[in-house]
Amino acid sequence: MENLSNNALFQNVSAESIEKMIPCFDMKKRSFSEKDIISTTDGKKEYVCLLLEGAVSVSRISIDGSLDLLEYLEDTGVFGDAFAFANREDEFITVCEKDCSVLFIEKSQITKRCSNACQHHTQVVENMLQLMAGKVVHLTEKVDILSHRSIRGKLMSYFRIQSTKQNNLTFELPFSLLKLANYLCIDRSAMMRELKRLKEEEIIVSDGRKFTLLS
């Protein structure tokens, strides 16, 4: 219940109301091990998936078979085809990055009209719309980052966004450097060389996943 209360899908919904919605939404909990593939569809059914604990990555499979990282979620978060914002021709893959527990809710269970006209159901629908809007903003940020042609441009654009979000010139990456290269759609070795140059030119300093912008 505590993990559900912390999930953005249930923002402004009481623990008592959430408990009532568990059978109403026919929620199903499943556990996954590291590197497991998490399917968010079952035939014609689409699921909204709530991450209760652990970590997952959501990537688009490019034409050449490489993975284009869209988002990395830890401990709490919402994912699933309902939030893919893509044509059905596109393929996506969700991978368990750390042992995780996931709650599956059929999308139609959320969007259907509640026979009791419950206020908490209305709130969940509003929250889902907010989440979808937030993911649009996230994808727009990525488009802006990828609009830079150079590796340096992509890196600095991403770093400035992270610095702004964390309101500090020092910030921590939400994922590994390998996943950063996947997220920016650049070669990891070339990225590491550019990071080395940025440090030599005293534009950034870094320690593992922690970075500081110096200029």
mmCIF file of C-alpha atoms in Angstrom:
data_model
loop_
_atom_site.group_PDB
_atom_site.id
_atom_site.type_symbol
_atom_site.label_atom_id
_atom_site.label_comp_id
_atom_site.label_asym_id
_atom_site.label_seq_id
_atom_site.Cartn_x
_atom_site.Cartn_y
_atom_site.Cartn_z
ATOM 1 C CA MET A 1 0.000 0.000 0.000
ATOM 2 C CA GLU A 2 2.829 2.412 0.807
ATOM 3 C CA ASN A 3 4.412 1.859 -2.625
ATOM 4 C CA LEU A 4 1.057 2.398 -4.327
ATOM 5 C CA SER A 5 0.437 5.592 -2.373
ATOM 6 C CA ASN A 6 3.801 6.887 -3.611
ATOM 7 C CA ASN A 7 2.967 6.112 -7.231
ATOM 8 C CA ALA A 8 2.002 9.097 -9.375
ATOM 9 C CA LEU A 9 -1.042 7.233 -10.713
ATOM 10 C CA PHE A 10 -2.588 7.374 -7.227
ATOM 11 C CA GLN A 11 -1.617 10.932 -6.328
ATOM 12 C CA ASN A 12 -4.267 12.606 -4.138
ATOM 13 C CA VAL A 13 -6.012 9.258 -3.577
ATOM 14 C CA SER A 14 -6.317 7.998 0.010
ATOM 15 C CA ALA A 15 -4.928 4.619 1.089
ATOM 16 C CA GLU A 16 -8.478 3.528 1.892
ATOM 17 C CA SER A 17 -9.641 4.365 -1.640
ATOM 18 C CA ILE A 18 -6.648 2.594 -3.175
ATOM 19 C CA GLU A 19 -7.493 -0.535 -1.205
ATOM 20 C CA LYS A 20 -11.016 -0.452 -2.625
ATOM 21 C CA MET A 21 -9.672 -0.094 -6.159
ATOM 22 C CA ILE A 22 -7.411 -3.168 -6.014
ATOM 23 C CA PRO A 23 -10.295 -5.634 -6.640
ATOM 24 C CA CYS A 24 -12.210 -3.065 -8.735
ATOM 25 C CA PHE A 25 -9.283 -2.660 -11.161
ATOM 26 C CA ASP A 26 -8.482 -6.392 -11.039
ATOM 27 C CA MET A 27 -4.826 -5.578 -10.300
ATOM 28 C CA LYS A 28 -2.313 -8.413 -10.652
ATOM 29 C CA LYS A 29 1.150 -8.378 -9.092
ATOM 30 C CA ARG A 30 4.096 -10.150 -10.714
ATOM 31 C CA SER A 31 7.778 -10.407 -9.836
ATOM 32 C CA PHE A 32 10.672 -10.363 -12.302
ATOM 33 C CA SER A 33 14.387 -11.097 -12.109
ATOM 34 C CA GLU A 34 17.200 -9.016 -13.578
ATOM 35 C CA LYS A 35 17.313 -9.162 -17.410
ATOM 36 C CA ASP A 36 13.773 -10.586 -17.670
ATOM 37 C CA ILE A 37 11.673 -9.164 -20.508
ATOM 38 C CA ILE A 38 8.411 -7.675 -19.215
ATOM 39 C CA SER A 39 5.501 -7.983 -21.624
ATOM 40 C CA THR A 40 2.964 -5.178 -21.267
ATOM 41 C CA THR A 41 0.407 -6.707 -23.620
ATOM 42 C CA ASP A 42 -1.601 -9.928 -23.635
ATOM 43 C CA GLY A 43 -3.286 -10.522 -26.979
ATOM 44 C CA LYS A 44 -5.480 -7.477 -27.599
ATOM 45 C CA LYS A 45 -5.221 -6.270 -24.001
ATOM 46 C CA GLU A 46 -3.004 -3.348 -23.027
ATOM 47 C CA TYR A 47 -1.757 -2.897 -19.505
ATOM 48 C CA VAL A 48 -0.744 0.065 -17.428
ATOM 49 C CA CYS A 49 2.146 -1.223 -15.320
ATOM 50 C CA LEU A 50 3.064 0.199 -11.927
ATOM 51 C CA LEU A 51 6.607 -0.374 -10.732
ATOM 52 C CA LEU A 52 6.444 -1.178 -7.007
ATOM 53 C CA GLU A 53 10.162 -1.813 -6.466
ATOM 54 C CA GLY A 54 13.292 -2.448 -8.501
ATOM 55 C CA ALA A 55 14.178 -0.885 -11.851
ATOM 56 C CA VAL A 56 13.129 -1.234 -15.494
ATOM 57 C CA SER A 57 14.225 0.264 -18.798
ATOM 58 C CA VAL A 58 11.909 0.978 -21.723
ATOM 59 C CA SER A 59 13.533 1.068 -25.171
ATOM 60 C CA ARG A 60 12.480 1.297 -28.790
ATOM 61 C CA ILE A 61 13.989 -1.304 -31.107
ATOM 62 C CA SER A 62 15.652 0.534 -33.991
ATOM 63 C CA ILE A 63 15.642 -0.730 -37.590
ATOM 64 C CA ASP A 64 19.226 -1.996 -37.173
ATOM 65 C CA GLY A 65 18.253 -3.916 -34.032
ATOM 66 C CA SER A 66 19.900 -1.519 -31.581
ATOM 67 C CA LEU A 67 18.030 -0.231 -28.548
ATOM 68 C CA ASP A 68 16.992 3.408 -28.260
ATOM 69 C CA LEU A 69 16.501 3.984 -24.522
ATOM 70 C CA LEU A 70 13.339 5.993 -23.842
ATOM 71 C CA GLU A 71 13.225 5.938 -20.060
ATOM 72 C CA TYR A 72 14.717 4.297 -16.983
ATOM 73 C CA LEU A 73 12.470 3.879 -13.946
ATOM 74 C CA GLU A 74 13.440 3.020 -10.365
ATOM 75 C CA ASP A 75 11.298 2.096 -7.334
ATOM 76 C CA THR A 76 8.141 3.815 -8.590
ATOM 77 C CA GLY A 77 6.897 4.716 -12.021
ATOM 78 C CA VAL A 78 4.350 3.879 -14.689
ATOM 79 C CA PHE A 79 5.041 2.192 -18.008
ATOM 80 C CA GLY A 80 3.273 0.140 -20.665
ATOM 81 C CA ASP A 81 2.077 0.361 -24.250
ATOM 82 C CA ALA A 82 -0.593 2.863 -23.207
ATOM 83 C CA PHE A 83 2.286 5.340 -22.745
ATOM 84 C CA ALA A 84 4.372 4.440 -25.804
ATOM 85 C CA PHE A 85 3.069 7.322 -27.998
ATOM 86 C CA ALA A 86 4.055 5.514 -31.162
ATOM 87 C CA ASN A 87 2.712 3.811 -34.248
ATOM 88 C CA ARG A 88 1.869 0.142 -33.877
ATOM 89 C CA GLU A 89 4.655 -0.574 -36.365
ATOM 90 C CA ASP A 90 7.226 0.470 -33.792
ATOM 91 C CA GLU A 91 8.558 -2.202 -31.440
ATOM 92 C CA PHE A 92 9.329 -1.611 -27.782
ATOM 93 C CA ILE A 93 11.017 -3.715 -25.146
ATOM 94 C CA THR A 94 10.803 -3.394 -21.362
ATOM 95 C CA VAL A 95 13.649 -5.020 -19.441
ATOM 96 C CA CYS A 96 13.934 -5.658 -15.706
ATOM 97 C CA GLU A 97 17.220 -3.963 -14.728
ATOM 98 C CA LYS A 98 17.017 -4.893 -11.031
ATOM 99 C CA ASP A 99 14.773 -7.544 -9.465
ATOM 100 C CA CYS A 100 11.383 -5.899 -9.476
ATOM 101 C CA SER A 101 7.713 -6.194 -8.569
ATOM 102 C CA VAL A 102 5.139 -4.872 -11.023
ATOM 103 C CA LEU A 103 1.399 -4.332 -10.681
ATOM 104 C CA PHE A 104 -0.566 -4.864 -13.903
ATOM 105 C CA ILE A 105 -3.838 -3.011 -14.538
ATOM 106 C CA GLU A 106 -5.732 -3.533 -17.767
ATOM 107 C CA LYS A 107 -5.966 -0.137 -19.458
ATOM 108 C CA SER A 108 -9.730 -0.517 -19.992
ATOM 109 C CA GLN A 109 -10.241 -0.969 -16.239
ATOM 110 C CA ILE A 110 -9.005 2.585 -15.712
ATOM 111 C CA THR A 111 -10.666 4.271 -18.660
ATOM 112 C CA LYS A 112 -14.080 2.576 -18.333
ATOM 113 C CA ARG A 113 -16.955 4.487 -16.780
ATOM 114 C CA CYS A 114 -17.252 3.601 -13.088
ATOM 115 C CA SER A 115 -20.784 2.443 -12.236
ATOM 116 C CA ASN A 116 -20.490 4.083 -8.826
ATOM 117 C CA ALA A 117 -19.086 7.343 -10.236
ATOM 118 C CA CYS A 118 -16.337 7.108 -7.588
ATOM 119 C CA GLN A 119 -14.389 10.298 -7.017
ATOM 120 C CA HIS A 120 -11.167 8.332 -6.558
ATOM 121 C CA HIS A 121 -11.658 6.677 -9.960
ATOM 122 C CA THR A 122 -12.035 10.107 -11.551
ATOM 123 C CA GLN A 123 -8.844 11.226 -9.808
ATOM 124 C CA VAL A 124 -6.925 8.229 -11.176
ATOM 125 C CA VAL A 125 -8.073 9.039 -14.721
ATOM 126 C CA GLU A 126 -6.917 12.645 -14.243
ATOM 127 C CA ASN A 127 -3.581 11.396 -12.906
ATOM 128 C CA MET A 128 -3.141 9.113 -15.916
ATOM 129 C CA LEU A 129 -3.698 12.049 -18.271
ATOM 130 C CA GLN A 130 -1.099 14.042 -16.330
ATOM 131 C CA LEU A 131 1.345 11.135 -16.595
ATOM 132 C CA MET A 132 0.806 10.891 -20.334
ATOM 133 C CA ALA A 133 1.364 14.655 -20.659
ATOM 134 C CA GLY A 134 4.554 14.314 -18.629
ATOM 135 C CA LYS A 135 5.839 11.586 -20.915
ATOM 136 C CA VAL A 136 5.162 13.811 -23.917
ATOM 137 C CA VAL A 137 7.338 16.487 -22.276
ATOM 138 C CA HIS A 138 10.023 13.868 -21.608
ATOM 139 C CA LEU A 139 10.024 12.728 -25.238
ATOM 140 C CA THR A 140 10.085 16.355 -26.412
ATOM 141 C CA GLU A 141 13.209 16.895 -24.305
ATOM 142 C CA LYS A 142 14.826 13.910 -25.978
ATOM 143 C CA VAL A 143 13.976 15.230 -29.438
ATOM 144 C CA ASP A 144 15.612 18.527 -28.461
ATOM 145 C CA ILE A 145 18.740 16.697 -27.248
ATOM 146 C CA LEU A 146 18.993 14.560 -30.376
ATOM 147 C CA SER A 147 18.574 17.625 -32.602
ATOM 148 C CA HIS A 148 22.211 18.469 -31.780
ATOM 149 C CA ARG A 149 24.483 16.927 -34.402
ATOM 150 C CA SER A 150 27.653 16.552 -32.359
ATOM 151 C CA ILE A 151 28.252 14.191 -29.447
ATOM 152 C CA ARG A 152 29.346 17.166 -27.363
ATOM 153 C CA GLY A 153 26.128 19.008 -28.189
ATOM 154 C CA LYS A 154 24.003 16.031 -27.159
ATOM 155 C CA LEU A 155 25.935 15.542 -23.925
ATOM 156 C CA MET A 156 25.854 19.187 -22.881
ATOM 157 C CA SER A 157 22.161 19.523 -23.735
ATOM 158 C CA TYR A 158 21.378 16.466 -21.608
ATOM 159 C CA PHE A 159 23.592 17.675 -18.743
ATOM 160 C CA ARG A 160 21.942 21.103 -18.680
ATOM 161 C CA ILE A 161 18.478 19.529 -18.556
ATOM 162 C CA GLN A 162 19.536 17.299 -15.641
ATOM 163 C CA SER A 163 21.118 20.248 -13.838
ATOM 164 C CA THR A 164 17.911 22.273 -14.237
ATOM 165 C CA LYS A 165 15.727 19.394 -13.048
ATOM 166 C CA GLN A 166 17.862 18.828 -9.962
ATOM 167 C CA ASN A 167 18.320 22.597 -9.443
ATOM 168 C CA ASN A 168 22.045 22.156 -8.958
ATOM 169 C CA LEU A 169 25.184 22.361 -11.106
ATOM 170 C CA THR A 170 26.094 19.017 -9.531
ATOM 171 C CA PHE A 171 23.727 16.204 -10.433
ATOM 172 C CA GLU A 172 23.616 12.431 -10.665
ATOM 173 C CA LEU A 173 22.726 10.458 -13.765
ATOM 174 C CA PRO A 174 19.637 8.267 -13.351
ATOM 175 C CA PHE A 175 21.414 5.396 -15.104
ATOM 176 C CA SER A 176 24.827 4.046 -16.158
ATOM 177 C CA LEU A 177 27.115 5.589 -18.792
ATOM 178 C CA LEU A 178 26.315 2.688 -21.122
ATOM 179 C CA LYS A 179 22.622 3.529 -20.892
ATOM 180 C CA LEU A 180 23.445 7.213 -21.352
ATOM 181 C CA ALA A 181 25.062 6.344 -24.695
ATOM 182 C CA ASN A 182 21.969 4.339 -25.642
ATOM 183 C CA TYR A 183 19.704 7.201 -24.585
ATOM 184 C CA LEU A 184 21.674 9.706 -26.679
ATOM 185 C CA CYS A 185 21.922 7.255 -29.625
ATOM 186 C CA ILE A 186 25.702 7.578 -29.782
ATOM 187 C CA ASP A 187 28.649 5.169 -29.704
ATOM 188 C CA ARG A 188 29.806 4.548 -26.128
ATOM 189 C CA SER A 189 33.550 4.674 -26.962
ATOM 190 C CA ALA A 190 33.130 7.966 -28.837
ATOM 191 C CA MET A 191 31.079 9.327 -25.929
ATOM 192 C CA MET A 192 33.778 8.375 -23.412
ATOM 193 C CA ARG A 193 36.412 10.171 -25.517
ATOM 194 C CA GLU A 194 34.252 13.297 -25.621
ATOM 195 C CA LEU A 195 33.675 13.142 -21.861
ATOM 196 C CA LYS A 196 37.445 12.949 -21.376
ATOM 197 C CA ARG A 197 37.921 16.059 -23.543
ATOM 198 C CA LEU A 198 35.208 17.939 -21.640
ATOM 199 C CA LYS A 199 37.015 17.184 -18.369
ATOM 200 C CA GLU A 200 40.410 18.173 -19.807
ATOM 201 C CA GLU A 201 38.917 21.481 -20.973
ATOM 202 C CA GLU A 202 37.472 21.964 -17.451
ATOM 203 C CA ILE A 203 33.915 22.173 -18.721
ATOM 204 C CA ILE A 204 32.767 19.336 -16.448
ATOM 205 C CA VAL A 205 34.047 17.182 -13.617
ATOM 206 C CA SER A 206 32.704 13.729 -12.949
ATOM 207 C CA ASP A 207 32.910 10.918 -10.448
ATOM 208 C CA GLY A 208 31.057 7.815 -11.583
ATOM 209 C CA ARG A 209 27.472 8.868 -12.254
ATOM 210 C CA LYS A 210 27.929 12.248 -10.527
ATOM 211 C CA PHE A 211 28.669 15.263 -12.755
ATOM 212 C CA THR A 212 29.279 18.961 -12.161
ATOM 213 C CA LEU A 213 29.000 21.676 -14.810
ATOM 214 C CA LEU A 214 31.843 24.174 -14.570
ATOM 215 C CA SER A 215 30.814 26.403 -17.482
#
